mmCIF file of C-alpha atoms in Angstrom:
data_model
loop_
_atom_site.group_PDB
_atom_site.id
_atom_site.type_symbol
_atom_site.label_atom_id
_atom_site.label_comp_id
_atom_site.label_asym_id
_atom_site.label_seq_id
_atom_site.Cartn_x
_atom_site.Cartn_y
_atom_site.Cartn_z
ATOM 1 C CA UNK C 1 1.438 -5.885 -19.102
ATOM 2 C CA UNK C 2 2.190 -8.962 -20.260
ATOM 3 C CA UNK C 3 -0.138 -11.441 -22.627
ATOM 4 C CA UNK C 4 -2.586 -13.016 -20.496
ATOM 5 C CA UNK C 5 -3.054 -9.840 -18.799
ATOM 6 C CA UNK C 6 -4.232 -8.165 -22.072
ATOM 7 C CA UNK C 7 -6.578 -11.082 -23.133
ATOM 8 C CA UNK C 8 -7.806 -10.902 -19.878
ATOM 9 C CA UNK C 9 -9.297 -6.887 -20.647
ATOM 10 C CA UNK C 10 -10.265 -7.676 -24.007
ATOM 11 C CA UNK C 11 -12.338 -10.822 -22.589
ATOM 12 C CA UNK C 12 -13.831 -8.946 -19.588
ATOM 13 C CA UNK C 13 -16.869 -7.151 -21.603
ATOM 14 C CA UNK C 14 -19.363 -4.994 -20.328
ATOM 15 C CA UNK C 15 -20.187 -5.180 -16.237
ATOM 16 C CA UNK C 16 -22.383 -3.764 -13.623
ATOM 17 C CA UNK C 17 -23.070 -0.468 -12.540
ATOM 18 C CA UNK C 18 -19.955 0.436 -10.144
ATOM 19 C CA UNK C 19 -21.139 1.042 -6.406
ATOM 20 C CA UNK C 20 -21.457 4.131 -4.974
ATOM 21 C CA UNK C 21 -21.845 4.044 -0.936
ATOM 22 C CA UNK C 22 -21.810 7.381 1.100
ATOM 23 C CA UNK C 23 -18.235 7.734 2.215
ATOM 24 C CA UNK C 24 -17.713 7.237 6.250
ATOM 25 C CA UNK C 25 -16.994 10.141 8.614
ATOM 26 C CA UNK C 26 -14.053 7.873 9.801
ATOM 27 C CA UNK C 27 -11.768 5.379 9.105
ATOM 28 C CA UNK C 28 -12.856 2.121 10.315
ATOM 29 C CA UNK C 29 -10.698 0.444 13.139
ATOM 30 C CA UNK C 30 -9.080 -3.164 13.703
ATOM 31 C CA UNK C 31 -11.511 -5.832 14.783
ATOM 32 C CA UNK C 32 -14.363 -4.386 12.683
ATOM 33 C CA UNK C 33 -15.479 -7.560 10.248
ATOM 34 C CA UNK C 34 -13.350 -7.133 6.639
ATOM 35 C CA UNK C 35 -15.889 -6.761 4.533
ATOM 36 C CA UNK C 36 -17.394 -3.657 6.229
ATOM 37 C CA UNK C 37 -13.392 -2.507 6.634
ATOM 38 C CA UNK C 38 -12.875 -2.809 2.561
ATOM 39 C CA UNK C 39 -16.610 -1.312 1.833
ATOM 40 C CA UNK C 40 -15.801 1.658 4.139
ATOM 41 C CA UNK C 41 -12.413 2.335 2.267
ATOM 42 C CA UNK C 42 -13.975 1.695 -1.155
ATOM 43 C CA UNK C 43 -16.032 4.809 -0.437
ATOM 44 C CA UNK C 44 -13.195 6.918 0.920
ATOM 45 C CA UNK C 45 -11.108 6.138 -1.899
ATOM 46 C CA UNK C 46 -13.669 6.764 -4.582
ATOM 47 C CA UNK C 47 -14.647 10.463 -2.856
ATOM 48 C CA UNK C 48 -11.441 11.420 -2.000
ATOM 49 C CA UNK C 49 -8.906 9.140 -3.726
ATOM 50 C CA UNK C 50 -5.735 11.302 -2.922
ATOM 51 C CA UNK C 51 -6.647 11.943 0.872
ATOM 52 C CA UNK C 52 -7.622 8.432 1.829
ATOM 53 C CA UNK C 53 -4.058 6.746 1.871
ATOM 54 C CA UNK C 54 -2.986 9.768 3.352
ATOM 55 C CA UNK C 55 -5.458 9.701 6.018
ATOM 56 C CA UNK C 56 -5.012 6.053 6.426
ATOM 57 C CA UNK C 57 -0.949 6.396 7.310
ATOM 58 C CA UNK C 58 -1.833 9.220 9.625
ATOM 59 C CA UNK C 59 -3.929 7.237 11.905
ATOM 60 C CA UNK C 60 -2.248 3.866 11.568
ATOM 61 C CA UNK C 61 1.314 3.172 11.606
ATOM 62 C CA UNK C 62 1.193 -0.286 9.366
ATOM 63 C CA UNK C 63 4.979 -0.593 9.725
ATOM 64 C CA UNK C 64 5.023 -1.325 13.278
ATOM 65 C CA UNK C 65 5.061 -5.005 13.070
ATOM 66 C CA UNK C 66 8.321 -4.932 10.706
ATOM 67 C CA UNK C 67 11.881 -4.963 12.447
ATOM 68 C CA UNK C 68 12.451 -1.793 13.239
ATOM 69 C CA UNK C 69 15.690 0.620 13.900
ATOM 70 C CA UNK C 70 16.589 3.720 16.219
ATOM 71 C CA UNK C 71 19.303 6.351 14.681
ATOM 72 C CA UNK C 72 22.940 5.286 15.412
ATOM 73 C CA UNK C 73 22.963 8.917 17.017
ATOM 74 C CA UNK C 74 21.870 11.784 18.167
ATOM 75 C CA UNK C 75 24.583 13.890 16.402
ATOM 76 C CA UNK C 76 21.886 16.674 14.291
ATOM 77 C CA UNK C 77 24.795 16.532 11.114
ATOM 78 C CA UNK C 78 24.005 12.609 10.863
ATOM 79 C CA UNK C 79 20.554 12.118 12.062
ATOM 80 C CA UNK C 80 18.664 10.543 9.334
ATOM 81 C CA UNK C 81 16.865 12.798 6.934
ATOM 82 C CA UNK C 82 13.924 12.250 4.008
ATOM 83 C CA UNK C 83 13.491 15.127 1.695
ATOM 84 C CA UNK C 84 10.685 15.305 -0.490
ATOM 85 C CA UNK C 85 10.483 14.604 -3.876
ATOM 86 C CA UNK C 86 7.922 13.865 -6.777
ATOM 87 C CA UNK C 87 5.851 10.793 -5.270
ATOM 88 C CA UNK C 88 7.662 10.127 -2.636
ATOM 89 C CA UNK C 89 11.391 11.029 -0.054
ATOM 90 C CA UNK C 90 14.881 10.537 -0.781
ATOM 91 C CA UNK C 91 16.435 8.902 2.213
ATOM 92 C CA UNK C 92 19.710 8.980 3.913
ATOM 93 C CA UNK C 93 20.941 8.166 7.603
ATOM 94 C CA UNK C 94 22.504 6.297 9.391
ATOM 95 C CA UNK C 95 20.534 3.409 11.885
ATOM 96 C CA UNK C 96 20.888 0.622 14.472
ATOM 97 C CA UNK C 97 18.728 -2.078 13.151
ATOM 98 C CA UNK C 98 16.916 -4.412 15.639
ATOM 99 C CA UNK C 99 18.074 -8.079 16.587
ATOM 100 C CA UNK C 100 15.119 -9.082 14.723
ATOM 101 C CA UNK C 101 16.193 -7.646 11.369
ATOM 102 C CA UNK C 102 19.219 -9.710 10.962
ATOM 103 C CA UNK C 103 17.378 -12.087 8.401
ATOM 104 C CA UNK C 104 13.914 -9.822 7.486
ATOM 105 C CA UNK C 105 13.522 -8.908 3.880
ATOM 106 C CA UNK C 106 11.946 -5.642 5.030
ATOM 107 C CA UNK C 107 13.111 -2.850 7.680
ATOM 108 C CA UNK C 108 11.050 -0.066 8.913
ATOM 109 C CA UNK C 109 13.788 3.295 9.366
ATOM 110 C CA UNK C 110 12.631 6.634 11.189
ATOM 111 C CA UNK C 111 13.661 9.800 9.642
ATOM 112 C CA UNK C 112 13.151 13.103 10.111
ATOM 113 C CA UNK C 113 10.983 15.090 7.465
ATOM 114 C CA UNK C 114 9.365 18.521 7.142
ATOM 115 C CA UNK C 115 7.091 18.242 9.469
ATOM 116 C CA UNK C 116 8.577 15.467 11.981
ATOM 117 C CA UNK C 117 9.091 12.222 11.643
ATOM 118 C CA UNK C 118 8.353 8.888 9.429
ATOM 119 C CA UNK C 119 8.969 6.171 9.245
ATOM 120 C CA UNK C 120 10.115 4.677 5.473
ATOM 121 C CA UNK C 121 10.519 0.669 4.575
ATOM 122 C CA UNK C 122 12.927 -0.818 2.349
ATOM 123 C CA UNK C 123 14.528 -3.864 1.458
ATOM 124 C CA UNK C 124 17.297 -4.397 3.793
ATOM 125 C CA UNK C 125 19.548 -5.033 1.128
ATOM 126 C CA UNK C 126 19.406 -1.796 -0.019
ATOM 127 C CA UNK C 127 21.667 -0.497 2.553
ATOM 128 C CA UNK C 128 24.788 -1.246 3.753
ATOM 129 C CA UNK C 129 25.493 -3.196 6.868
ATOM 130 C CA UNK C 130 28.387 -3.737 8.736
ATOM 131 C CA UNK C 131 29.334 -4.054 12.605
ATOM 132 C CA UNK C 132 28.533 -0.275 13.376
ATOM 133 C CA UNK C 133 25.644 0.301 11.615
ATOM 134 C CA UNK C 134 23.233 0.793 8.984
ATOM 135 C CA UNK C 135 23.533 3.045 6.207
ATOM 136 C CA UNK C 136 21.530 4.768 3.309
ATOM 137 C CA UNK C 137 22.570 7.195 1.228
ATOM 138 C CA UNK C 138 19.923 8.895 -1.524
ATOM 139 C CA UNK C 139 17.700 6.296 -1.678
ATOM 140 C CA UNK C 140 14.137 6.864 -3.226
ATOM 141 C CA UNK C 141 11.209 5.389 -1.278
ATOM 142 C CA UNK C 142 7.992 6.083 -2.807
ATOM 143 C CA UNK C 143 4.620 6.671 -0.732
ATOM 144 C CA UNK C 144 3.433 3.682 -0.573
ATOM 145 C CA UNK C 145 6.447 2.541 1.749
ATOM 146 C CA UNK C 146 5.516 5.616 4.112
ATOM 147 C CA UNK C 147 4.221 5.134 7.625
ATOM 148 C CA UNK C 148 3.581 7.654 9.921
ATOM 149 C CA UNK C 149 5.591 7.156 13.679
ATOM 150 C CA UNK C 150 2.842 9.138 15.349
ATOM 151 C CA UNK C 151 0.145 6.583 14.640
ATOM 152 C CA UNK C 152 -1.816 3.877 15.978
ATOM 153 C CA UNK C 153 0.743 0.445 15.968
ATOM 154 C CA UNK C 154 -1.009 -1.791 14.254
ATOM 155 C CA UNK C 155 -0.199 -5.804 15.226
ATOM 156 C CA UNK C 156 1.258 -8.484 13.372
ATOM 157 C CA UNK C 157 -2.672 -10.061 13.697
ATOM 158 C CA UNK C 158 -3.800 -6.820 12.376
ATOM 159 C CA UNK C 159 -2.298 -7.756 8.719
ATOM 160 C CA UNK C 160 -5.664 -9.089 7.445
ATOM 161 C CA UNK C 161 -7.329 -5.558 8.545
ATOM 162 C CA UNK C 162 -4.657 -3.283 6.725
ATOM 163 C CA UNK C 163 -5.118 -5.378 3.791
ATOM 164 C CA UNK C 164 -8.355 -4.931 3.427
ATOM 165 C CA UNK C 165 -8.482 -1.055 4.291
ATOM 166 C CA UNK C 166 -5.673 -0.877 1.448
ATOM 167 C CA UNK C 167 -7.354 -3.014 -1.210
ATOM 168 C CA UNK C 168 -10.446 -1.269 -0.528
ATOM 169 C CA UNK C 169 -9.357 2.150 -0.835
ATOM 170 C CA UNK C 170 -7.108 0.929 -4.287
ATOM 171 C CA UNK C 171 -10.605 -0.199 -5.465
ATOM 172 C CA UNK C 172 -12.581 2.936 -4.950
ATOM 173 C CA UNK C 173 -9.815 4.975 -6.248
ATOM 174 C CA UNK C 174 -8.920 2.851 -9.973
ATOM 175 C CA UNK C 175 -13.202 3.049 -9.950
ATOM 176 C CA UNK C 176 -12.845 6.458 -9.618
ATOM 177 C CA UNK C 177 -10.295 6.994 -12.048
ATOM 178 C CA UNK C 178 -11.860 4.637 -14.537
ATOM 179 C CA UNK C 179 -15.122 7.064 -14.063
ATOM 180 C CA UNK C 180 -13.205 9.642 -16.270
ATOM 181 C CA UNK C 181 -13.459 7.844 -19.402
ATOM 182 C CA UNK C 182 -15.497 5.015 -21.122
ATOM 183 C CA UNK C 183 -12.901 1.899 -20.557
ATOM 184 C CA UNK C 184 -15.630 -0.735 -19.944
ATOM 185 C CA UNK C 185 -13.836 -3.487 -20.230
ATOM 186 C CA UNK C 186 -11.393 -2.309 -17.853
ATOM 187 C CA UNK C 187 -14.855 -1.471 -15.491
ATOM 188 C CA UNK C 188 -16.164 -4.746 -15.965
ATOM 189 C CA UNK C 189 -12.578 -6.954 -14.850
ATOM 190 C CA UNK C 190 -12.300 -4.408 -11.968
ATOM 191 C CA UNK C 191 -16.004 -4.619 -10.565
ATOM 192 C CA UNK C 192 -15.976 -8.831 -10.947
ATOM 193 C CA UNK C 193 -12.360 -8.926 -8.934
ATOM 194 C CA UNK C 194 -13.541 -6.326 -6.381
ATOM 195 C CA UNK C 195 -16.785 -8.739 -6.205
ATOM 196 C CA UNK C 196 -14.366 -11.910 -5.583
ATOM 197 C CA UNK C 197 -12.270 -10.067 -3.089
ATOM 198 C CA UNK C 198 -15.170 -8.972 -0.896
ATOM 199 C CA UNK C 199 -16.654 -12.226 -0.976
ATOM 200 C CA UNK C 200 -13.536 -13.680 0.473
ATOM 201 C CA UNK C 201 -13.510 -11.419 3.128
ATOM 202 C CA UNK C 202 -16.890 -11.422 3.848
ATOM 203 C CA UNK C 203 -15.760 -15.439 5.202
ATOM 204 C CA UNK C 204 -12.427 -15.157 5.805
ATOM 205 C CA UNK C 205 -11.570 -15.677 9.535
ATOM 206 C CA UNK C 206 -10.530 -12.713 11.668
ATOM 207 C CA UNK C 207 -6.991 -13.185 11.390
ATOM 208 C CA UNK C 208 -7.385 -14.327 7.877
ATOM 209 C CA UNK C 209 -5.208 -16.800 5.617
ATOM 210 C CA UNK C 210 -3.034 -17.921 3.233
ATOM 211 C CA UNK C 211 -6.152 -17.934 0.677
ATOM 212 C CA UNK C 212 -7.591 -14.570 1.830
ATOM 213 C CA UNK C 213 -3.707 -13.312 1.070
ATOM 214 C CA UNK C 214 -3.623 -14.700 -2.568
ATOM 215 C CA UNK C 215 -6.958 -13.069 -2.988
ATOM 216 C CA UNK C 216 -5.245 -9.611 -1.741
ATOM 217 C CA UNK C 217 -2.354 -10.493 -4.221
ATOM 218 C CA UNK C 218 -4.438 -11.382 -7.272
ATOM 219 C CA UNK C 219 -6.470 -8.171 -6.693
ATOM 220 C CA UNK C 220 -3.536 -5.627 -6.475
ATOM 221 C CA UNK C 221 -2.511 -7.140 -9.962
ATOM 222 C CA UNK C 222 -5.619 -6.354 -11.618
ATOM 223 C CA UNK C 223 -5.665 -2.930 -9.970
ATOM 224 C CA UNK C 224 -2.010 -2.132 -11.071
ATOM 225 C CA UNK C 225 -3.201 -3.769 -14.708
ATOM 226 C CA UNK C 226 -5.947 -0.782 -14.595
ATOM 227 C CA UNK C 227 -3.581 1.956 -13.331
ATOM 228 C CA UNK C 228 -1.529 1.196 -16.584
ATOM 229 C CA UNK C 229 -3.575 1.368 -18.778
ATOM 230 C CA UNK C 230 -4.843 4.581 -17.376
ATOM 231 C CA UNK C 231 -0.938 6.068 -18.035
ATOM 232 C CA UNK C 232 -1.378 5.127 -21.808
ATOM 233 C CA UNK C 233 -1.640 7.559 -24.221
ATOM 234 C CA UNK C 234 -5.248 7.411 -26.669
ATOM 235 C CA UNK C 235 -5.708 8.398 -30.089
ATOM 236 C CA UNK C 236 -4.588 12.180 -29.718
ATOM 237 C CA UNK C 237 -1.766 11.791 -27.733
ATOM 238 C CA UNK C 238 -3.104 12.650 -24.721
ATOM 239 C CA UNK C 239 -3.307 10.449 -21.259
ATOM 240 C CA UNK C 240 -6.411 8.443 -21.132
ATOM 241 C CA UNK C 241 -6.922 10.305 -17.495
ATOM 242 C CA UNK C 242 -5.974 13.391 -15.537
ATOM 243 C CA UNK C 243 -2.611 12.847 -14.123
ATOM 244 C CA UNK C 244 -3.711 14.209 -10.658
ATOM 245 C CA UNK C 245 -5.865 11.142 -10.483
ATOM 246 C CA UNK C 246 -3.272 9.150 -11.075
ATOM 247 C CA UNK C 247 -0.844 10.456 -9.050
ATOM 248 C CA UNK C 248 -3.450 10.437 -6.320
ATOM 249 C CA UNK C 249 -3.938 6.120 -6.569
ATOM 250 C CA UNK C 250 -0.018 5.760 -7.014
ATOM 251 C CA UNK C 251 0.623 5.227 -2.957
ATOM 252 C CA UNK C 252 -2.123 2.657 -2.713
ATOM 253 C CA UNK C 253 -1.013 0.526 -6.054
ATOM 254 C CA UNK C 254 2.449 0.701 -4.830
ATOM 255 C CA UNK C 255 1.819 -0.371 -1.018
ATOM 256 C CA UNK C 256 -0.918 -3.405 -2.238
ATOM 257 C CA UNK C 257 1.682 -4.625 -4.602
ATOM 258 C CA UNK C 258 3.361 -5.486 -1.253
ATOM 259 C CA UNK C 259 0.861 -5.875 1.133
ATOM 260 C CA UNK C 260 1.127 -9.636 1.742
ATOM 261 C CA UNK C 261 4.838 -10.069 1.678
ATOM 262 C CA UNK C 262 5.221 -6.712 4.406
ATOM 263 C CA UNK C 263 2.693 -8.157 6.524
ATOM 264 C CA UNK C 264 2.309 -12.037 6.319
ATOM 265 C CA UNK C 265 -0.497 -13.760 7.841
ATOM 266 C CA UNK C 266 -0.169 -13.642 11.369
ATOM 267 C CA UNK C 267 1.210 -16.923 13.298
ATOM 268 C CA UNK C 268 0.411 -17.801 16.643
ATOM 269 C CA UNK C 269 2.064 -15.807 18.973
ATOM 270 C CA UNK C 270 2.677 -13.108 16.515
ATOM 271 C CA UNK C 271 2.419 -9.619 18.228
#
């Protein structure tokens, strides 16, 4: 964490009372208003911090927008192929990447996994591409770069709405986690940036904006800030909080850290 970031908890003193709404039955859906998206996933995340983000990639497939690639082949000793591992899938394969993912930063890859198939995001420069193909070979992709191929698409204009779903479920679940101990300062900078956030997209326009996304970014710092310190060790030597809990928020810190630059602001035309 670096300087600023430390004054910035020791400054933050005492806040409010965190919120506690009943969690919804259901996930909201795109086109509901973004404040009632991010209070909906607060309350998910809170009650059930590692199911929400779980739940969320079932039902939406938030990668759909990003250039996207089909196996090279069908051959069942090259098909591409995630294994599990501790927070996340090793990936390797083989793909043909899309037209459109000649100059993208980010590709969306289907693989097959346990139970069917995903669909995993990296940086295109971590494979290697030539003329016949694209290739991985043991890569780690955590979680929070997992999308699920069996889910709703979600739309280049639906950035604003996974945003929000994302931050608000990363909210509820550091509030959570926070809940364990007696870090008030670390309460009180997390409750006045989740107030900020909402109140941004309580005006923000449907299909949001450059302002709304530098909200989204500033936010996903201070909950990554407040999943740190919950990894440090306290006086006896033992993590401040249960490592299940962390574990659980680990998806949803890792996806909002890249939220904004996975799914820009929509531009006219934008599917």
């Amino acid at each position: 964490m670096h300087s600023q970031g430390h004054l910035a908890l020791a400054d933050a003193g005492r806040g409010t009372a965190p919120r506690e709404p009943a969690a919804p039955a259901h996930l909201p859906a795109p086109g509901t208003p973004l404040d009632e998206v991010f209070t909906a996933c607060e309350a998910l995340g809170h009650a059930r911090p590692g199911a929400a983000w779980a739940d969320f990639v079932s039902r939406y497939h938030w990668a759909a927008p990003l250039p996207g690639a089909e196996p090279a082949d069908d051959d069942p000793r090259t098909v591409p192929w995630a294994r599990p591992a501790d927070g996340g899938h090793v990936l390797s394969g083989e793909w043909r990447l899309a037209r459109t993912a000649r100059d993208a930063r980010w590709v969306a890859l289907p693989a097959l996994v346990e139970r069917g198939r995903m669909v995993f995001v990296v940086r295109r420069t971590q494979g290697a591409e030539g003329v016949d193909g694209y290739r991985l070979r043991e890569l780690f992709v955590p979680d929070g770069l997992t999308s699920s191929a069996g889910g709703t698409p979600l739309r280049s204009a639906d950035a604003p709405f996974a945003w929000a779903a994302a931050a608000g479920t990363a909210f509820g679940s550091a509030r959570r986690l926070l809940a364990e101990g007696t870090t008030t300062h670390l309460a009180a900078l997390l409750e006045r940036e989740r107030d900020a956030l909402y109140g941004w997209l309580r005006k923000a326009p449907e299909g949001g904006d450059e302002h709304l996304a530098e909200r989204v970014d500033r936010a996903a710092h201070v909950v990554r800030e407040a999943y740190s310190a919950c990894c440090e060790e306290g006086p006896d030597g033992l993590p401040l909080r249960p490592a299940s809990l962390v574990a659980a928020g680990a998806p949803l810190s890792q996806f909002l850290r890249f939220a904004t630059e996975l799914l820009p602001p929509s531009r006219a035309g934008a599917r």
